[in-house]
GROMACS .gro file of C-alpha atoms in nm:
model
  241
    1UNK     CA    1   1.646  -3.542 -10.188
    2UNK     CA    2   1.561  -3.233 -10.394
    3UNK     CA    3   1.313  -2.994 -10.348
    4UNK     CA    4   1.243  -2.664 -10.585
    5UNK     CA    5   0.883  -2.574 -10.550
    6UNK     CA    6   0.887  -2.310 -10.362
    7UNK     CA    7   1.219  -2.239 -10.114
    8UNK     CA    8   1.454  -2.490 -10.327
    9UNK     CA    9   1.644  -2.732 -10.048
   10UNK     CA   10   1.882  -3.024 -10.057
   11UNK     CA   11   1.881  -3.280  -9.810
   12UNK     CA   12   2.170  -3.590  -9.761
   13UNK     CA   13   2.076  -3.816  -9.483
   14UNK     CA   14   1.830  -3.597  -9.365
   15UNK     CA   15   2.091  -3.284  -9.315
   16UNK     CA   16   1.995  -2.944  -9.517
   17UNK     CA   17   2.300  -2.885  -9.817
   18UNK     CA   18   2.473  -2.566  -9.832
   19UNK     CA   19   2.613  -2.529 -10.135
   20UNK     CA   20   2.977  -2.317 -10.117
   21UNK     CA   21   2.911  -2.099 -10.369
   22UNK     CA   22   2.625  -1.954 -10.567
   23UNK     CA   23   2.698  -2.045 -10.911
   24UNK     CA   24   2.727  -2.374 -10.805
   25UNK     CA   25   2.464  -2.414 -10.643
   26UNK     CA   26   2.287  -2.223 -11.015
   27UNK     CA   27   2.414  -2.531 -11.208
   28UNK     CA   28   2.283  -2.759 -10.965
   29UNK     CA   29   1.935  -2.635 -10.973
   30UNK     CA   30   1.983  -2.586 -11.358
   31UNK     CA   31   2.107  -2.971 -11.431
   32UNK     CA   32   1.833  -3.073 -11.212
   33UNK     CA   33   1.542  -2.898 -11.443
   34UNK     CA   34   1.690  -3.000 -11.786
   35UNK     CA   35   1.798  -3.338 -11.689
   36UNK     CA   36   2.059  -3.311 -12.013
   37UNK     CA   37   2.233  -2.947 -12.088
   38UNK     CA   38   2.557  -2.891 -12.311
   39UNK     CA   39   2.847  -2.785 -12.157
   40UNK     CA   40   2.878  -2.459 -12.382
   41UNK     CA   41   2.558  -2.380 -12.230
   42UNK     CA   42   2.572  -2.393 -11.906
   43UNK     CA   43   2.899  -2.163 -11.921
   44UNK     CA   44   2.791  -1.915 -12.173
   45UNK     CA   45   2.507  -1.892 -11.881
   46UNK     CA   46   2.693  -1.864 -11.543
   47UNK     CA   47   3.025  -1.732 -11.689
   48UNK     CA   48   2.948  -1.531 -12.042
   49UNK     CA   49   3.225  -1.226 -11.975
   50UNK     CA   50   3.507  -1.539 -11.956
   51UNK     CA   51   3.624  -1.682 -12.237
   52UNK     CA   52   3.561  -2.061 -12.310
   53UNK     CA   53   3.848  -2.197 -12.216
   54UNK     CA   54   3.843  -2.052 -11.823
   55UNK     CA   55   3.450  -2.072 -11.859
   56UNK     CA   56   3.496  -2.465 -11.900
   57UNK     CA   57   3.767  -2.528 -11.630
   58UNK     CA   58   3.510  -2.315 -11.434
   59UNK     CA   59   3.238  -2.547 -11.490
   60UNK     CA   60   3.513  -2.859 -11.391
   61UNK     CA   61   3.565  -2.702 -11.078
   62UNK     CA   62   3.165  -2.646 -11.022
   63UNK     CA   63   3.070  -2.995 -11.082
   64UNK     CA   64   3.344  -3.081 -10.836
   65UNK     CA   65   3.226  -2.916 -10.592
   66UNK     CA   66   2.911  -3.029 -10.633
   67UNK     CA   67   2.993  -3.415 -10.600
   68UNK     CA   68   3.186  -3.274 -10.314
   69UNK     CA   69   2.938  -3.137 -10.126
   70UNK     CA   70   2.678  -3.380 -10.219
   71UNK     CA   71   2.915  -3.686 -10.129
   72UNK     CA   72   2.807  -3.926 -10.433
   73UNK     CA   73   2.843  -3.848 -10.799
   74UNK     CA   74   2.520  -3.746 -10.996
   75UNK     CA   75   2.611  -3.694 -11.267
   76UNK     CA   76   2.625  -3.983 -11.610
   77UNK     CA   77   2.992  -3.926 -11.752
   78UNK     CA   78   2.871  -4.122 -12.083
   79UNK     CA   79   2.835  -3.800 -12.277
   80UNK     CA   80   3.171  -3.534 -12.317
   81UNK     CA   81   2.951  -3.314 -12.466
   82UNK     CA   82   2.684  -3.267 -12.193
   83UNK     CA   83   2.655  -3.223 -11.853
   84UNK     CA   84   2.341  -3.526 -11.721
   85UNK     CA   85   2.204  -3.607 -11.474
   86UNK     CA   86   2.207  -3.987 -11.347
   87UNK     CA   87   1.839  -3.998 -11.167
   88UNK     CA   88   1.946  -4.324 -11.014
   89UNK     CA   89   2.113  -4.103 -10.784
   90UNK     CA   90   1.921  -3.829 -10.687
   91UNK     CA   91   1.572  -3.795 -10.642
   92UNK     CA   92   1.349  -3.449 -10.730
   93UNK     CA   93   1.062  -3.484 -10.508
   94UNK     CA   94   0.836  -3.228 -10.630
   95UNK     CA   95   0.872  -3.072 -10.951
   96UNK     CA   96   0.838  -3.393 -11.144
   97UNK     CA   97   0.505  -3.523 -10.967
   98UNK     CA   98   0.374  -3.211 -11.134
   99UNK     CA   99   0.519  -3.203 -11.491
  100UNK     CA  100   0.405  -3.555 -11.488
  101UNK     CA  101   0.102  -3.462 -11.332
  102UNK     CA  102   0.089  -3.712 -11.068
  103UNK     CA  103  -0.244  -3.741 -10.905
  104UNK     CA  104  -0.063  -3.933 -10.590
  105UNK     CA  105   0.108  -3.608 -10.505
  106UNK     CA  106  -0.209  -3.430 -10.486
  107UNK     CA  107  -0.201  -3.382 -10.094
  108UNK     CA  108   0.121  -3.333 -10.061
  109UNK     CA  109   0.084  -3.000 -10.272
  110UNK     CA  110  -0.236  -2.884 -10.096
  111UNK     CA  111  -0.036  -2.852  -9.756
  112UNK     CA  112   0.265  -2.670  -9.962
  113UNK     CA  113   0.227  -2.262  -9.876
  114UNK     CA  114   0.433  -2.164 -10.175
  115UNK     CA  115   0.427  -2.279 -10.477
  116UNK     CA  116   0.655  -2.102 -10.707
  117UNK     CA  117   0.942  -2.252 -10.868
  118UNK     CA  118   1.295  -2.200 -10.688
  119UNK     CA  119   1.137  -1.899 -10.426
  120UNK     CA  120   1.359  -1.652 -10.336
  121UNK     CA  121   1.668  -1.786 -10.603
  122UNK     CA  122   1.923  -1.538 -10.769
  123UNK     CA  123   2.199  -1.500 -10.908
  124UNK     CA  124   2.289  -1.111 -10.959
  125UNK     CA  125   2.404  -0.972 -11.302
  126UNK     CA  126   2.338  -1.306 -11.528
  127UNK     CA  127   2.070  -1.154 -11.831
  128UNK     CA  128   2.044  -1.534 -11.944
  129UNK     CA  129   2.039  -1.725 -11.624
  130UNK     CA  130   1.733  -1.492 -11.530
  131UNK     CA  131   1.586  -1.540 -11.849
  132UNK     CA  132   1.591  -1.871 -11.802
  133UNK     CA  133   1.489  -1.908 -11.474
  134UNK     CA  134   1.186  -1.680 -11.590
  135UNK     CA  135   1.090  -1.896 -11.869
  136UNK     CA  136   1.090  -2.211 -11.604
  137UNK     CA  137   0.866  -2.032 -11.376
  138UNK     CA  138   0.618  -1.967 -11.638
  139UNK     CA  139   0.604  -2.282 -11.768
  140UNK     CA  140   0.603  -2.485 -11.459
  141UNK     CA  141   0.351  -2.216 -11.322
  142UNK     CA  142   0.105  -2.280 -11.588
  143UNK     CA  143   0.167  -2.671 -11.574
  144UNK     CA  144   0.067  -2.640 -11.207
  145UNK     CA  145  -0.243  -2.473 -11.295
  146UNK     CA  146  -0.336  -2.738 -11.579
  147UNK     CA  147  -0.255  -2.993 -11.288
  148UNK     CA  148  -0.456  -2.824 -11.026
  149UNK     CA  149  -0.752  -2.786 -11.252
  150UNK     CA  150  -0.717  -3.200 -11.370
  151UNK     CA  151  -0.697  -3.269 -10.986
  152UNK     CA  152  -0.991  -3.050 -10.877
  153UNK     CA  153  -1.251  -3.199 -11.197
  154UNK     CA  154  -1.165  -3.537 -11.057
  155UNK     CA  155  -1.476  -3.630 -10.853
  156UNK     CA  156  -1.318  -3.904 -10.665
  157UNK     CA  157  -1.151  -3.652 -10.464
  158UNK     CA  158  -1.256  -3.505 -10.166
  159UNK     CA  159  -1.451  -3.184 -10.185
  160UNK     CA  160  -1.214  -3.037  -9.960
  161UNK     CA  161  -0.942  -3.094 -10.145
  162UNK     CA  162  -1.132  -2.946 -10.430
  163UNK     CA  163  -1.229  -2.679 -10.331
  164UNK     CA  164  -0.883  -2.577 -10.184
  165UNK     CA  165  -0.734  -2.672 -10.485
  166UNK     CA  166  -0.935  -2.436 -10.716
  167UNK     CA  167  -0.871  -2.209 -10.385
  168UNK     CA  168  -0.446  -2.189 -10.446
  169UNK     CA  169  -0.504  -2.205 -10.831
  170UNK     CA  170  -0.705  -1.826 -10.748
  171UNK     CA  171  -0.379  -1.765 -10.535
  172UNK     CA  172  -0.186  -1.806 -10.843
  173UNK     CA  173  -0.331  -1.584 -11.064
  174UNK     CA  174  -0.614  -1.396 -10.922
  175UNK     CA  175  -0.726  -1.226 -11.276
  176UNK     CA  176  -0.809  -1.580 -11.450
  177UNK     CA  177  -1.151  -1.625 -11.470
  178UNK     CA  178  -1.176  -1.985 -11.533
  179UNK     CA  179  -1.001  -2.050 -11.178
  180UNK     CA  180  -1.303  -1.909 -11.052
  181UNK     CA  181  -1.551  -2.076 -11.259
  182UNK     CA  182  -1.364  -2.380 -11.151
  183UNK     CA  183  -1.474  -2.287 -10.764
  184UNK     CA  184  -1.811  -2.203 -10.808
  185UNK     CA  185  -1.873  -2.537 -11.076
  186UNK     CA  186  -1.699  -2.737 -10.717
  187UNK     CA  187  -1.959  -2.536 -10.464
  188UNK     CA  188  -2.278  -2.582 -10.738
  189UNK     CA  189  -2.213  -2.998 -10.689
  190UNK     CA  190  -2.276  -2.911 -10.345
  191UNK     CA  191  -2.584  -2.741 -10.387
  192UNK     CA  192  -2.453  -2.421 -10.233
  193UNK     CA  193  -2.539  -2.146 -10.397
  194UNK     CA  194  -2.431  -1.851 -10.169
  195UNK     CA  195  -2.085  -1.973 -10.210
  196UNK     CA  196  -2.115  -1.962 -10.553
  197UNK     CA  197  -2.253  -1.606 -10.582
  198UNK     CA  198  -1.996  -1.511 -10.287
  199UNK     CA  199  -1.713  -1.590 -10.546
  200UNK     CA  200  -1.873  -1.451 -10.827
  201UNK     CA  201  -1.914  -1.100 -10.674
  202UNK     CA  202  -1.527  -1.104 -10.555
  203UNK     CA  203  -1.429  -1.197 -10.906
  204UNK     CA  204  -1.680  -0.905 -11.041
  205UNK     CA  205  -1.541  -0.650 -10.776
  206UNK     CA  206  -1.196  -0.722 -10.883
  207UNK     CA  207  -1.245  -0.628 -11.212
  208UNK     CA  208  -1.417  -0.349 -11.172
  209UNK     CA  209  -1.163  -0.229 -10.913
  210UNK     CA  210  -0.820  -0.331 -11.076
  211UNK     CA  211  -0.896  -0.341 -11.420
  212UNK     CA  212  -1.263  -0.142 -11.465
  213UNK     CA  213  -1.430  -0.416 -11.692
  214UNK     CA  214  -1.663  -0.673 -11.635
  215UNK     CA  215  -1.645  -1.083 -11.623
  216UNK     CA  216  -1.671  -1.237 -11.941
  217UNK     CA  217  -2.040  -1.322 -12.105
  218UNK     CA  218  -1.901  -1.718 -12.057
  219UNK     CA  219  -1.917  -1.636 -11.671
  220UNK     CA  220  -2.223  -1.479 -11.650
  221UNK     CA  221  -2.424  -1.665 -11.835
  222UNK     CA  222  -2.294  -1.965 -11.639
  223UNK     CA  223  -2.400  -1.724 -11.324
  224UNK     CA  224  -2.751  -1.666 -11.445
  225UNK     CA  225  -2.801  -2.054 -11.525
  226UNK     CA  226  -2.670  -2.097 -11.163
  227UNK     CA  227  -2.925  -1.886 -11.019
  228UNK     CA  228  -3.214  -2.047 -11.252
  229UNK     CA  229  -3.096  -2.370 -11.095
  230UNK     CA  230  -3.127  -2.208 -10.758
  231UNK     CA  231  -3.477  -2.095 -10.818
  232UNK     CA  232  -3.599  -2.448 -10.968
  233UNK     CA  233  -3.477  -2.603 -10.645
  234UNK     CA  234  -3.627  -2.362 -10.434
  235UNK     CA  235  -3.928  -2.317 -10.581
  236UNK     CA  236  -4.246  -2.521 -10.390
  237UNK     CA  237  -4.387  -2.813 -10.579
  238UNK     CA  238  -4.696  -2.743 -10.753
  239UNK     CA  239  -5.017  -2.811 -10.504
  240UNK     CA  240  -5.181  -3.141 -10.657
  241UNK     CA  241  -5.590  -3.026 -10.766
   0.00000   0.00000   0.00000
């Protein structure tokens, strides 16, 4: 069992994995991502100062240990040229429900604290490795966003869960407006206007304080046609003559 949002952990027969060494435990996390990667790559990644022929008999020794330590073989020996994954083997329990954007995993990400991919993972002096590990975060960040907001516009959902959704989505990235559009579009099916002008003036303080501009017209023109709504709804009916 393989987990990678947020503090990455391995588990075999319910004990944690502790991999021997850190580039091994790099390709693991790396083959686990891509599925599929060529060999050349994955050395010119975790070894690029040796030259291919120790970089490879590296990589040998790496996926040994790995089968080692994980005490069954994951990987699919079909292709020379590639390092796979066989998912019959292994299972990644979180990552995937999102790129696939899995609305049964829903809950199961509401009670996760962190969300970012591999927390707290490095591997010092590898330009590449980082760069690709950066370009993963990004794009599974902004694929948990796109699932966050699908999850949060479906109305068979709780509220709660909702509204907490659109909640960590803020937590993410507390400049984008459209998270809190999102929150105040969740609070306006609920008739509750104060919480809707409550995140409206955080958004507008945070702008003015961090980055000294305003919210966007889209916002508050959605804000004034919140408060007409108010005032319709609050307004007496008309006494009959």
């Amino acid at each position: 069992d393989v987990y990678v949002v947020g503090y990455p952990k391995v588990m075999v027969d319910g004990e944690t994995v502790v991999f021997p060494f850190k580039k091994a435990e790099a390709a693991f996390y790396l083959l686990m991502l891509e599925k599929q990667v060529e060999r050349l790559a994955i050395c010119h990644m975790l070894w690029p100062e040796m030259t291919e022929e120790k970089a490879k008999r590296n990589l040998r020794n790496t996926i040994y240990t790995i089968r080692k330590v994980l005490g069954v073989d994951i990987f699919d020996g079909e292709k020379r040229a590639h390092v796979k994954i066989n998912l019959q083997q292994i299972t990644l329990h979180d990552y995937d429900h999102i790129i696939r954007q899995d609305e049964g995993y829903f809950d199961a990400l509401l009670a996760r604290e962190e969300t970012e991919l591999l927390k707290g993972f490095y591997v010092s002096s590898h330009d590449e490795l980082e760069d690709w590990l950066s370009q993963r975060r990004e794009a599974f960040r902004e694929s948990l966003k796109r699932y966050l907001l699908n999850m949060c516009q479906m109305r068979h959902h709780v509220m709660y869960q909702r509204i907490k959704g659109a909640q960590k989505r803020i937590a993410m990235d507390e400049f984008d407006e459209t998270s809190y559009v999102l929150l105040m579009k969740l609070y306006q099916e609920e008739k509750n206007y104060q919480k809707c002008m409550e995140v409206f003036h955080r958004l507008e303080d945070l702008l003015e304080e961090e980055l000294g501009i305003l919210p966007s017209k889209e916002t508050i023109d959605f804000v004034d046609d919140l408060m007409n709504e108010r005032q319709r709804r609050e307004q007496p009916p008309e006494a009959k003559v």
